[in-house]
Coordinates of C-alpha atoms and ligand atoms in Angstrom, one line a residue:
M1 CA 121.3 92.7 129.3
S2 CA 119.9 89.7 131.2
G3 CA 120.8 86.1 130.4
A4 CA 117.5 85.6 128.7
D5 CA 117.9 88.7 126.5
E6 CA 121.3 87.5 125.6
L7 CA 119.8 84.2 124.5
D8 CA 117.3 86.2 122.3
E9 CA 120.1 88.2 120.8
A10 CA 122.2 85.1 120.3
I11 CA 119.3 83.3 118.6
A12 CA 118.8 86.3 116.3
L13 CA 122.4 86.6 115.5
A14 CA 122.6 82.9 114.7
N15 CA 119.6 83.2 112.5
S16 CA 121.1 86.2 110.7
G17 CA 124.3 84.3 110.1
R18 CA 126.5 87.0 111.6
T19 CA 128.7 87.3 114.6
R20 CA 128.1 89.4 117.6
P21 CA 129.2 93.0 117.0
T22 CA 130.9 95.2 119.6
P23 CA 128.0 97.2 121.1
P24 CA 128.3 101.0 120.6
P25 CA 128.8 103.0 123.8
A26 CA 125.5 104.2 125.4
P27 CA 124.9 107.9 124.7
R28 CA 125.6 110.0 127.8
L29 CA 123.1 112.7 126.8
K30 CA 119.4 112.5 126.1
R31 CA 117.6 115.4 124.3
I32 CA 114.3 116.5 125.9
R33 CA 112.0 118.2 123.4
R34 CA 108.7 120.0 123.9
I35 CA 105.6 118.2 123.0
E36 CA 105.2 117.7 119.2
W37 CA 101.7 117.3 117.9
N38 CA 101.2 115.5 114.7
D39 CA 97.9 114.0 113.8
D40 CA 99.1 112.7 110.5
P41 CA 102.0 110.3 110.7
R42 CA 102.8 110.9 107.0
R43 CA 103.0 114.7 107.6
S44 CA 106.0 114.6 109.9
S45 CA 107.7 117.8 110.7
E46 CA 111.5 117.5 110.8
D47 CA 112.3 116.4 114.2
D48 CA 115.2 118.8 114.5
A49 CA 113.0 121.8 114.3
G50 CA 112.5 123.8 117.4
E51 CA 114.4 124.4 120.6
S52 CA 116.1 121.6 122.4
V53 CA 117.5 121.3 125.9
Y54 CA 119.9 118.6 127.1
A55 CA 119.8 116.6 130.3
S56 CA 122.4 114.2 131.5
D57 CA 121.5 110.5 131.9
G58 CA 120.7 109.2 135.3
A59 CA 121.7 105.8 136.6
P60 CA 122.3 103.1 133.9
Y61 CA 120.2 100.0 133.7
D62 CA 121.1 97.4 136.3
P63 CA 121.5 94.1 134.5
D64 CA 122.1 92.3 137.8
A65 CA 118.7 93.3 139.1
E66 CA 117.1 92.0 136.0
E67 CA 119.1 88.8 136.2
A68 CA 117.9 88.2 139.7
E69 CA 114.3 88.9 138.5
E70 CA 114.8 86.3 135.8
T71 CA 116.1 83.7 138.1
G72 CA 113.8 84.5 141.0
E73 CA 116.8 85.3 143.3
D74 CA 116.7 88.1 145.7
A75 CA 118.0 91.4 144.3
Q76 CA 119.3 94.1 146.6
E77 CA 116.6 96.6 145.8
T78 CA 114.9 99.2 147.9
A79 CA 111.1 99.1 148.2
E80 CA 111.0 102.2 146.0
S81 CA 113.3 101.1 143.2
P82 CA 111.6 100.5 139.8
A83 CA 112.9 96.9 139.7
A84 CA 111.4 96.3 143.1
R85 CA 108.0 97.5 142.0
R86 CA 107.9 95.1 139.0
P87 CA 106.6 91.6 139.8
R88 CA 109.2 88.8 139.8
A89 CA 109.5 86.7 136.7
A90 CA 107.8 83.7 138.2
A91 CA 104.9 85.9 139.2
L92 CA 104.4 87.3 135.7
P93 CA 101.5 86.0 133.6
T94 CA 102.3 83.6 130.8
W95 CA 101.6 84.7 127.3
E96 CA 98.2 83.0 127.3
E97 CA 97.3 84.4 130.7
A98 CA 98.2 87.9 129.6
R99 CA 96.0 87.7 126.5
E100 CA 93.1 86.5 128.7
Q101 CA 93.7 89.2 131.2
A102 CA 93.7 91.9 128.4
A103 CA 90.5 90.4 127.0
R104 CA 88.8 90.5 130.4
S105 CA 90.0 94.1 131.2
A106 CA 87.3 95.9 129.2
S107 CA 83.7 95.5 128.2
A108 CA 82.2 96.3 124.8
L109 CA 81.7 99.9 123.9
P110 CA 78.1 101.1 123.4
A111 CA 76.1 100.0 120.4
T112 CA 75.0 102.4 117.7
T113 CA 73.0 102.2 114.5
L114 CA 74.8 103.0 111.3
P115 CA 73.9 103.0 107.6
L116 CA 75.0 99.7 106.1
D117 CA 77.7 101.2 104.0
H118 CA 79.3 102.8 107.1
T119 CA 79.6 99.5 109.0
L120 CA 82.6 97.8 107.4
G121 CA 85.1 96.9 110.1
H122 CA 82.7 97.3 113.0
T123 CA 81.3 94.4 115.1
L124 CA 77.6 93.3 115.0
A125 CA 76.0 94.4 118.3
A126 CA 73.1 92.0 117.7
P127 CA 72.4 88.9 115.7
V128 CA 71.4 89.6 112.1
C129 CA 68.1 87.9 111.3
A130 CA 66.7 87.6 107.8
L131 CA 64.1 90.3 107.0
T132 CA 62.9 88.2 104.0
D133 CA 63.0 84.7 102.6
L134 CA 66.1 84.2 100.4
P135 CA 65.5 83.8 97.6
S136 CA 62.4 85.8 98.1
F137 CA 60.7 84.1 95.1
D138 CA 61.2 81.0 93.0
T139 CA 64.0 82.0 90.7
S140 CA 65.5 80.6 87.5
A141 CA 69.2 79.6 88.1
M142 CA 70.0 79.5 84.3
D143 CA 69.2 81.3 81.1
G144 CA 66.9 78.9 79.1
W145 CA 63.3 77.8 79.2
A146 CA 60.7 77.4 82.0
V147 CA 59.0 74.2 81.0
A148 CA 55.9 72.5 82.3
G149 CA 55.7 68.7 82.2
P150 CA 57.7 66.4 79.9
G151 CA 58.6 67.7 76.4
P152 CA 58.3 68.5 73.7
W153 CA 56.7 71.8 74.5
A154 CA 54.8 74.4 72.8
V155 CA 56.3 77.8 73.3
A156 CA 53.8 79.8 75.2
G157 CA 52.4 82.9 73.4
A158 CA 55.0 82.3 70.7
D159 CA 54.7 84.4 67.7
G160 CA 57.8 82.8 66.3
G161 CA 61.4 83.8 66.4
D162 CA 64.3 82.6 68.4
D163 CA 64.9 86.1 69.8
A164 CA 61.9 86.5 72.0
V165 CA 63.3 87.7 75.3
G166 CA 60.7 85.9 77.5
I167 CA 60.7 86.6 81.2
L168 CA 63.6 88.7 82.5
A169 CA 65.1 89.3 86.0
G170 CA 63.4 92.3 87.5
D171 CA 60.2 92.1 85.4
T172 CA 57.5 93.6 87.6
A173 CA 54.6 91.9 85.9
E174 CA 53.5 88.5 87.4
P175 CA 54.8 85.8 85.1
P176 CA 52.1 84.0 83.2
Q177 CA 50.7 80.5 84.3
L178 CA 52.3 77.7 82.3
A179 CA 50.0 74.8 81.2
D180 CA 51.3 71.3 81.0
G181 CA 53.3 71.0 77.7
E182 CA 54.1 74.7 77.5
A183 CA 57.4 76.5 77.8
V184 CA 58.5 80.1 78.0
R185 CA 61.9 81.7 77.5
I186 CA 63.4 82.8 80.9
A187 CA 66.6 84.6 82.1
T188 CA 68.7 83.8 85.1
G189 CA 67.2 85.5 88.2
A190 CA 63.7 85.9 86.7
R191 CA 60.6 84.8 88.5
I192 CA 59.5 81.3 87.8
P193 CA 56.0 81.2 86.3
P194 CA 53.4 79.2 88.2
G195 CA 53.1 75.6 86.8
T196 CA 56.8 75.4 85.8
S197 CA 58.3 71.9 86.5
A198 CA 61.9 72.7 85.6
V199 CA 64.2 75.0 83.7
L200 CA 65.8 73.7 80.6
R201 CA 69.2 75.3 79.9
A202 CA 69.4 77.2 76.6
E203 CA 72.4 75.1 75.5
N204 CA 70.3 71.9 75.8
A205 CA 67.2 73.2 73.9
D206 CA 66.3 72.8 70.3
V207 CA 63.8 75.3 69.0
T208 CA 62.0 74.3 65.9
G209 CA 58.9 75.2 64.0
K210 CA 59.8 78.9 63.6
G211 CA 60.2 79.2 67.3
R212 CA 57.0 77.5 68.2
R213 CA 58.3 74.1 69.3
L214 CA 60.9 73.2 71.9
R215 CA 62.5 69.8 72.4
T216 CA 65.6 68.4 74.2
P217 CA 67.5 65.1 73.9
E218 CA 67.4 64.7 77.7
A219 CA 64.4 66.1 79.6
P220 CA 65.4 68.0 82.8
Q221 CA 64.6 66.5 86.2
P222 CA 61.7 68.1 88.0
G223 CA 62.9 71.2 89.9
A224 CA 66.1 71.4 87.8
D225 CA 67.7 74.8 87.8
I226 CA 65.0 76.3 89.9
R227 CA 66.1 78.1 93.1
S228 CA 63.1 77.7 95.3
R229 CA 62.0 80.5 97.6
G230 CA 63.6 80.3 101.1
Q231 CA 66.3 77.9 100.0
E232 CA 69.0 80.0 101.8
C233 CA 66.8 81.3 104.7
R234 CA 63.3 82.0 105.9
T235 CA 62.3 85.4 107.3
G236 CA 63.4 85.5 110.9
D237 CA 66.2 82.9 110.6
E238 CA 69.4 84.0 112.4
L239 CA 72.0 84.6 109.6
L240 CA 74.9 85.9 111.7
P241 CA 75.8 86.0 115.4
E242 CA 76.4 89.0 117.6
G243 CA 80.1 89.7 117.9
L244 CA 81.0 89.0 114.3
H245 CA 83.4 91.3 112.5
I246 CA 81.8 93.0 109.6
T247 CA 83.6 92.0 106.4
P248 CA 82.6 92.8 102.8
A249 CA 80.8 89.5 102.6
V250 CA 78.8 90.4 105.7
L251 CA 77.8 93.7 104.0
G252 CA 76.6 91.7 101.0
L253 CA 74.6 89.2 102.9
C254 CA 72.9 91.9 105.1
A255 CA 72.0 93.8 101.9
A256 CA 70.6 90.7 100.3
A257 CA 68.6 90.0 103.5
G258 CA 67.0 93.4 103.4
Y259 CA 69.0 95.6 105.7
D260 CA 69.6 99.3 105.1
E261 CA 71.3 99.9 108.5
L262 CA 72.9 97.7 111.2
R263 CA 73.3 97.8 115.0
V264 CA 77.0 97.8 115.6
V265 CA 79.5 98.4 118.4
R266 CA 81.3 101.6 117.6
R267 CA 84.9 101.2 116.7
P268 CA 87.4 101.8 119.6
R269 CA 89.3 105.1 119.3
A270 CA 93.0 104.6 119.7
E271 CA 95.7 107.2 120.2
V272 CA 99.4 106.3 119.6
L273 CA 102.2 108.1 121.5
V274 CA 105.7 107.5 120.2
L275 CA 108.2 108.1 123.0
G276 CA 112.0 108.6 122.6
D277 CA 114.3 111.5 121.9
E278 CA 116.5 109.4 119.8
L279 CA 114.0 109.0 117.0
L280 CA 114.2 110.7 113.7
H281 CA 111.2 110.9 111.4
R282 CA 112.9 111.5 108.1
G283 CA 116.1 110.6 106.3
L284 CA 119.0 108.3 107.4
P285 CA 119.9 107.4 110.9
R286 CA 122.7 109.7 112.0
D287 CA 124.7 110.9 115.1
G288 CA 123.6 108.0 117.3
R289 CA 119.9 108.5 116.4
I290 CA 117.6 106.1 114.6
R291 CA 114.5 106.2 112.4
D292 CA 111.2 105.8 114.2
A293 CA 110.0 102.4 113.0
L294 CA 106.9 102.3 115.3
G295 CA 105.1 105.5 114.4
P296 CA 104.5 104.3 110.8
M297 CA 103.6 100.7 112.0
V298 CA 101.5 100.9 115.1
G299 CA 98.6 103.1 113.9
P300 CA 98.0 101.0 110.7
W301 CA 98.3 97.8 112.8
L302 CA 95.7 99.0 115.2
N303 CA 93.5 100.0 112.3
A304 CA 93.8 96.5 110.8
L305 CA 92.7 95.2 114.2
G306 CA 89.5 97.3 114.1
A307 CA 90.5 100.6 115.8
D308 CA 90.0 104.1 114.6
V309 CA 93.3 105.8 115.2
I310 CA 92.6 109.4 116.1
A311 CA 96.2 110.5 116.3
T312 CA 99.9 109.4 116.3
R313 CA 101.8 111.9 118.4
R314 CA 105.6 112.1 118.9
L315 CA 106.4 113.2 122.4
G316 CA 110.1 112.6 122.7
D317 CA 111.2 111.8 126.3
D318 CA 109.1 114.6 127.8
A319 CA 107.4 113.4 131.1
E320 CA 105.3 116.5 131.3
A321 CA 104.0 116.2 127.8
L322 CA 103.2 112.5 128.4
Y323 CA 101.3 113.5 131.6
E324 CA 99.3 116.2 129.7
V325 CA 98.3 113.9 126.9
L326 CA 97.3 111.0 129.1
S327 CA 95.3 113.4 131.3
A328 CA 93.4 114.8 128.4
T329 CA 93.0 111.8 126.0
T330 CA 89.6 111.2 124.4
A331 CA 90.6 107.8 123.1
D332 CA 89.4 104.4 124.4
M333 CA 92.8 103.1 124.2
V334 CA 96.2 104.8 124.3
V335 CA 99.2 102.9 122.9
T336 CA 102.7 104.1 123.8
T337 CA 105.9 102.9 122.3
G338 CA 109.2 102.7 124.3
S339 CA 109.8 103.8 127.8
T340 CA 108.3 100.7 129.4
A341 CA 111.6 99.8 131.2
S342 CA 113.3 101.5 134.0
G343 CA 115.9 103.6 132.2
P344 CA 116.7 107.1 133.1
V345 CA 114.3 108.7 130.6
D346 CA 111.7 105.9 130.7
H347 CA 108.9 108.1 132.0
L348 CA 105.9 105.9 131.4
Q349 CA 105.8 104.1 134.8
P350 CA 106.3 107.2 136.9
T351 CA 103.7 109.0 134.8
L352 CA 101.2 106.2 135.3
R353 CA 101.8 106.3 139.0
R354 CA 101.4 110.1 139.0
L355 CA 98.1 109.7 137.2
G356 CA 96.9 107.1 139.7
A357 CA 96.5 104.5 136.9
E358 CA 95.8 100.9 137.7
L359 CA 98.5 98.5 136.4
L360 CA 96.7 95.4 135.1
V361 CA 99.6 93.7 133.4
H362 CA 103.2 94.6 134.1
G363 CA 105.5 92.2 132.4
V364 CA 104.6 89.1 130.5
R365 CA 106.5 85.8 130.1
V366 CA 107.0 86.3 126.4
R367 CA 110.1 87.1 124.2
P368 CA 110.5 89.5 122.7
G369 CA 108.4 92.1 124.5
H370 CA 108.5 91.0 128.2
P371 CA 108.4 94.5 129.6
M372 CA 105.0 95.3 128.0
L373 CA 102.3 96.6 130.2
L374 CA 98.6 97.3 130.4
A375 CA 97.0 99.9 132.6
A376 CA 93.6 101.4 133.2
L377 CA 93.7 105.2 133.4
P378 CA 91.6 106.8 136.1
A379 CA 88.2 108.0 134.9
Q380 CA 89.1 111.6 135.8
A381 CA 92.2 111.5 133.7
H382 CA 90.1 110.4 130.8
A383 CA 88.2 113.3 129.2
G384 CA 85.5 110.9 127.9
S385 CA 85.7 108.5 125.0
A386 CA 82.3 109.3 123.5
P387 CA 82.1 111.2 120.3
P388 CA 79.3 113.8 121.0
S389 CA 76.8 112.0 118.8
T390 CA 76.7 108.8 120.9
S391 CA 75.4 108.1 124.3
D392 CA 78.5 106.7 125.9
A393 CA 78.7 106.7 129.7
P394 CA 82.1 107.9 131.0
R395 CA 84.6 105.0 130.8
R396 CA 88.2 104.4 131.8
A397 CA 90.6 104.5 128.9
H398 CA 93.2 101.8 128.8
L399 CA 96.9 102.2 128.0
V400 CA 99.0 99.5 126.4
G401 CA 102.7 100.2 126.8
L402 CA 104.7 98.6 124.0
P403 CA 108.4 98.1 124.5
G404 CA 110.7 100.2 122.3
N405 CA 112.4 97.3 120.5
P406 CA 110.4 97.1 117.3
L407 CA 109.7 93.3 117.3
A408 CA 109.0 93.6 121.0
A409 CA 106.4 96.3 120.3
L410 CA 104.8 94.0 117.8
S411 CA 104.7 91.3 120.4
G412 CA 102.8 93.7 122.7
L413 CA 100.3 94.5 119.9
V414 CA 99.6 90.8 119.5
T415 CA 99.6 90.0 123.2
L416 CA 97.8 92.9 124.8
A417 CA 96.5 95.4 122.3
A418 CA 94.6 92.9 120.1
P419 CA 92.6 91.2 122.8
L420 CA 91.8 94.5 124.5
L421 CA 90.6 96.0 121.2
Y422 CA 88.5 92.9 120.5
A423 CA 86.9 93.3 124.0
L424 CA 86.2 97.0 123.4
A425 CA 84.7 96.2 120.0
G426 CA 82.6 93.3 121.4
R427 CA 84.3 91.1 118.8
V428 CA 84.4 87.4 119.3
E429 CA 88.0 86.2 118.5
R430 CA 88.3 83.1 116.4
P431 CA 90.4 80.3 118.1
L432 CA 94.0 80.6 117.1
A433 CA 95.1 78.3 114.3
Q434 CA 97.6 75.5 114.6
A435 CA 100.4 74.7 112.2
T436 CA 103.3 72.3 111.9
L437 CA 106.8 73.8 112.3
G438 CA 109.0 73.1 109.3
A439 CA 112.2 73.6 111.3
E440 CA 113.5 73.6 114.8
V441 CA 113.0 76.8 116.8
S442 CA 115.1 77.2 119.9
G443 CA 113.2 78.3 123.0
H444 CA 113.6 80.6 125.9
P445 CA 113.9 78.6 129.2
S446 CA 110.8 79.9 130.8
D447 CA 109.0 82.2 128.4
T448 CA 107.0 81.8 125.2
R449 CA 108.7 83.0 122.0
L450 CA 106.9 84.7 119.2
V451 CA 108.7 83.9 115.9
P452 CA 107.8 85.3 112.5
V453 CA 106.9 82.5 110.0
V454 CA 105.8 82.0 106.5
R455 CA 103.2 79.4 105.4
E456 CA 104.4 76.9 102.9
G457 CA 102.9 74.1 100.8
S458 CA 99.3 73.7 99.8
G459 CA 98.3 70.6 101.7
L460 CA 95.4 70.4 104.2
R461 CA 97.9 70.5 107.1
A462 CA 99.3 74.0 107.4
R463 CA 103.1 74.1 107.6
V464 CA 105.1 77.1 108.7
Q465 CA 108.8 77.9 108.2
P466 CA 110.5 80.2 110.8
L467 CA 112.2 83.3 109.3
R468 CA 115.6 84.7 110.0
Y469 CA 116.2 88.2 111.3
A470 CA 113.8 87.7 114.2
G471 CA 115.8 89.5 116.9
P472 CA 113.9 92.0 119.3
A473 CA 115.2 95.0 117.4
M474 CA 114.6 93.6 113.9
L475 CA 111.6 93.9 111.6
R476 CA 113.2 92.2 108.6
G477 CA 111.7 88.8 109.4
V478 CA 108.2 89.9 110.4
A479 CA 107.9 92.2 107.4
A480 CA 108.1 89.1 105.2
A481 CA 105.9 86.9 107.5
D482 CA 102.4 85.6 107.3
A483 CA 102.1 84.8 111.0
L484 CA 103.8 84.5 114.3
A485 CA 104.5 81.1 115.7
V486 CA 103.9 80.7 119.4
V487 CA 106.9 78.7 120.5
P488 CA 106.5 77.3 124.1
P489 CA 109.3 77.5 126.7
G490 CA 112.1 75.1 125.8
G491 CA 111.5 75.4 122.1
A492 CA 109.9 73.2 119.5
A493 CA 111.3 70.5 117.2
P494 CA 110.5 70.2 113.4
G495 CA 107.2 68.5 112.9
T496 CA 105.7 69.9 116.1
D497 CA 102.3 71.5 116.0
V498 CA 102.3 75.0 117.4
T499 CA 99.8 77.8 117.7
V500 CA 100.1 80.5 115.1
V501 CA 98.8 84.1 115.2
D502 CA 97.9 85.3 111.8
L503 CA 98.9 88.9 111.0
P504 CA 95.7 91.0 110.8
W505 CA 95.5 91.4 107.0
Ligands
LIG1 N1 117.9 96.8 132.9 C1 117.0 96.4 132.0 N2 117.2 97.0 130.8 C2 116.3 96.6 129.8 C3 115.4 95.5 130.1 C4 115.3 95.0 131.3 O1 114.4 94.2 131.6 N3 116.1 95.5 132.3 N4 114.6 95.1 129.0 C5 115.1 95.2 127.7 C6 114.1 94.9 126.8 S1 113.9 93.3 126.6 C7 113.5 95.8 126.1 S2 112.3 95.4 124.9 C8 113.7 97.3 126.3 C9 112.4 98.0 126.5 O2 112.7 99.3 126.7 P1 111.7 100.4 126.6 O3 110.3 100.0 126.3 O4 111.9 101.3 127.8 O5 112.2 101.1 125.3 P2 113.3 102.2 125.0 O6 114.4 102.0 126.1 O7 112.7 103.5 124.8 O8 113.9 101.6 123.7 C10 114.4 100.3 123.6 C11 115.1 100.2 122.2 O9 114.1 100.4 121.2 C12 114.5 101.5 120.4 N5 113.2 102.2 120.0 C13 112.4 102.8 120.8 N6 111.4 103.4 120.1 C14 111.6 103.1 118.9 C15 110.9 103.4 117.7 N7 109.8 104.1 117.7 N8 111.4 102.9 116.5 C16 112.6 102.2 116.5 N9 113.2 101.9 117.6 C17 112.8 102.3 118.8 C18 115.4 102.4 121.2 O10 116.1 103.2 120.5 C19 116.1 101.3 122.0 O11 117.1 100.8 121.2 O12 114.5 97.5 127.4 C20 115.7 96.7 127.5 N10 116.5 97.1 128.6
MOO2 O1 113.8 91.6 124.2 MO1 112.8 92.8 124.6 O2 112.0 91.4 125.1 O3 113.0 93.2 123.0 O4 111.2 93.0 124.7

């Protein structure tokens, strides 16, 4: 473990209020299983099923090489060693640079036209302009009386009775012209009759003379409670910009403005590959093996960011299976978990080299998660991202390699996967929010830290409180969090304003 990682662990331990335990010995054997296909993460087959073969571990991690990388000192590496291939710490992008690079690495997927009720969660591929004035006619804002001129008023066409319904919302007949001194009962949303000067609310009206006369202690102002045509927009006005994420409110507005279908960017298709022979998918951790925390987390997380997750597959530490799947993927974006480092069964980097993938980001100055990577798969390794019904040109799929430590994986989702997904979806990202830290957060000497926080208080100024249990292998903090605070190198004192990344739900 490098000095920086030790710092992370020490911070996490201090946060959890416990002392450093003796680390268990590293397992000597790694199981290699055949490819296991599972399109439904909830329908996991027992991981123990099927034949297993065993292979002995190769060389252990070399903490000295990592330490040299961290400090920028020369490590004694050959040109071919994995550590030699990885850029030195000082050359790695900062957290902000990595996000920008991920955002720049892909262009928006092609646009398509979908029925309005199928567009939720997509991105607008063109501005939405009003197809009608809104309101499209002068409308009563209240239940009451349409009145013409100052009162008292004669109830128009009244044949007596308080229970005459008058003009209702949706009445297809043109409302009758009101003469000065006349009134007619009207419902909220009904068309205003020509000649109306105001709407008198029912609760302010006195009806006398067997329903023939109407008076009020306080006459309504001209125009009161009339929503005039075009108040919200005129036909052709731009209501929403291209690049906006389609929310339920957007659906409502588009329907009100006359749309039956929308031009949208199709949602990026994502495939999740969970790597690691040590992972169990049911029951309690046992025999040195642990539960897969990322299979259940990554797909839904990508979904919340706007991707359609076509499969979550558990591949174990099987280099050949990984090669096969990456060669044949039909996704726009593949997300792998684990295997980003240079351990004996970390097959991701060798497989990317074998495929001829282009490494776009390889290590980021962020904790946890610094071994995360982003690559563009070669076009020939990508069977084509287009569902048959669309006119996609062949595109290169991207791969985001999330580190195996669960909070580090989440850091990779926030740092690389989210900006890449937004770029593919043509979605304009809102500027990240700022908030005031409620407590000190110790920093990494040279890297940004992402720290789970909860919002507190109800003032205008957002305040966030760092959570405990925020070590790289822990999810306990983030599972209770509202956001991640972006803590700059060196740390941040209480009362400091920091950037916060809201969790995507
Ligand atoms: N010599 C070095 N060793 C390590 C370095 C380094 O720079 N030099 N970095 C450390 C850091 S930091 C991280 S993070 C990990 C990244 O390793 P990998 O991405 O190769 O991940 P694995 O080795 O496969 O797993 C790491 C850790 O996470 C657990 N894991 C993996 N997948 C899951 C999952 N789906 N659910 C729950 N837990 C998972 C795995 O069992 C390991 O404990 O490398 C360090 N080492
Ligand atoms: O500490 Mo590692 O940074 O868990 O990514």
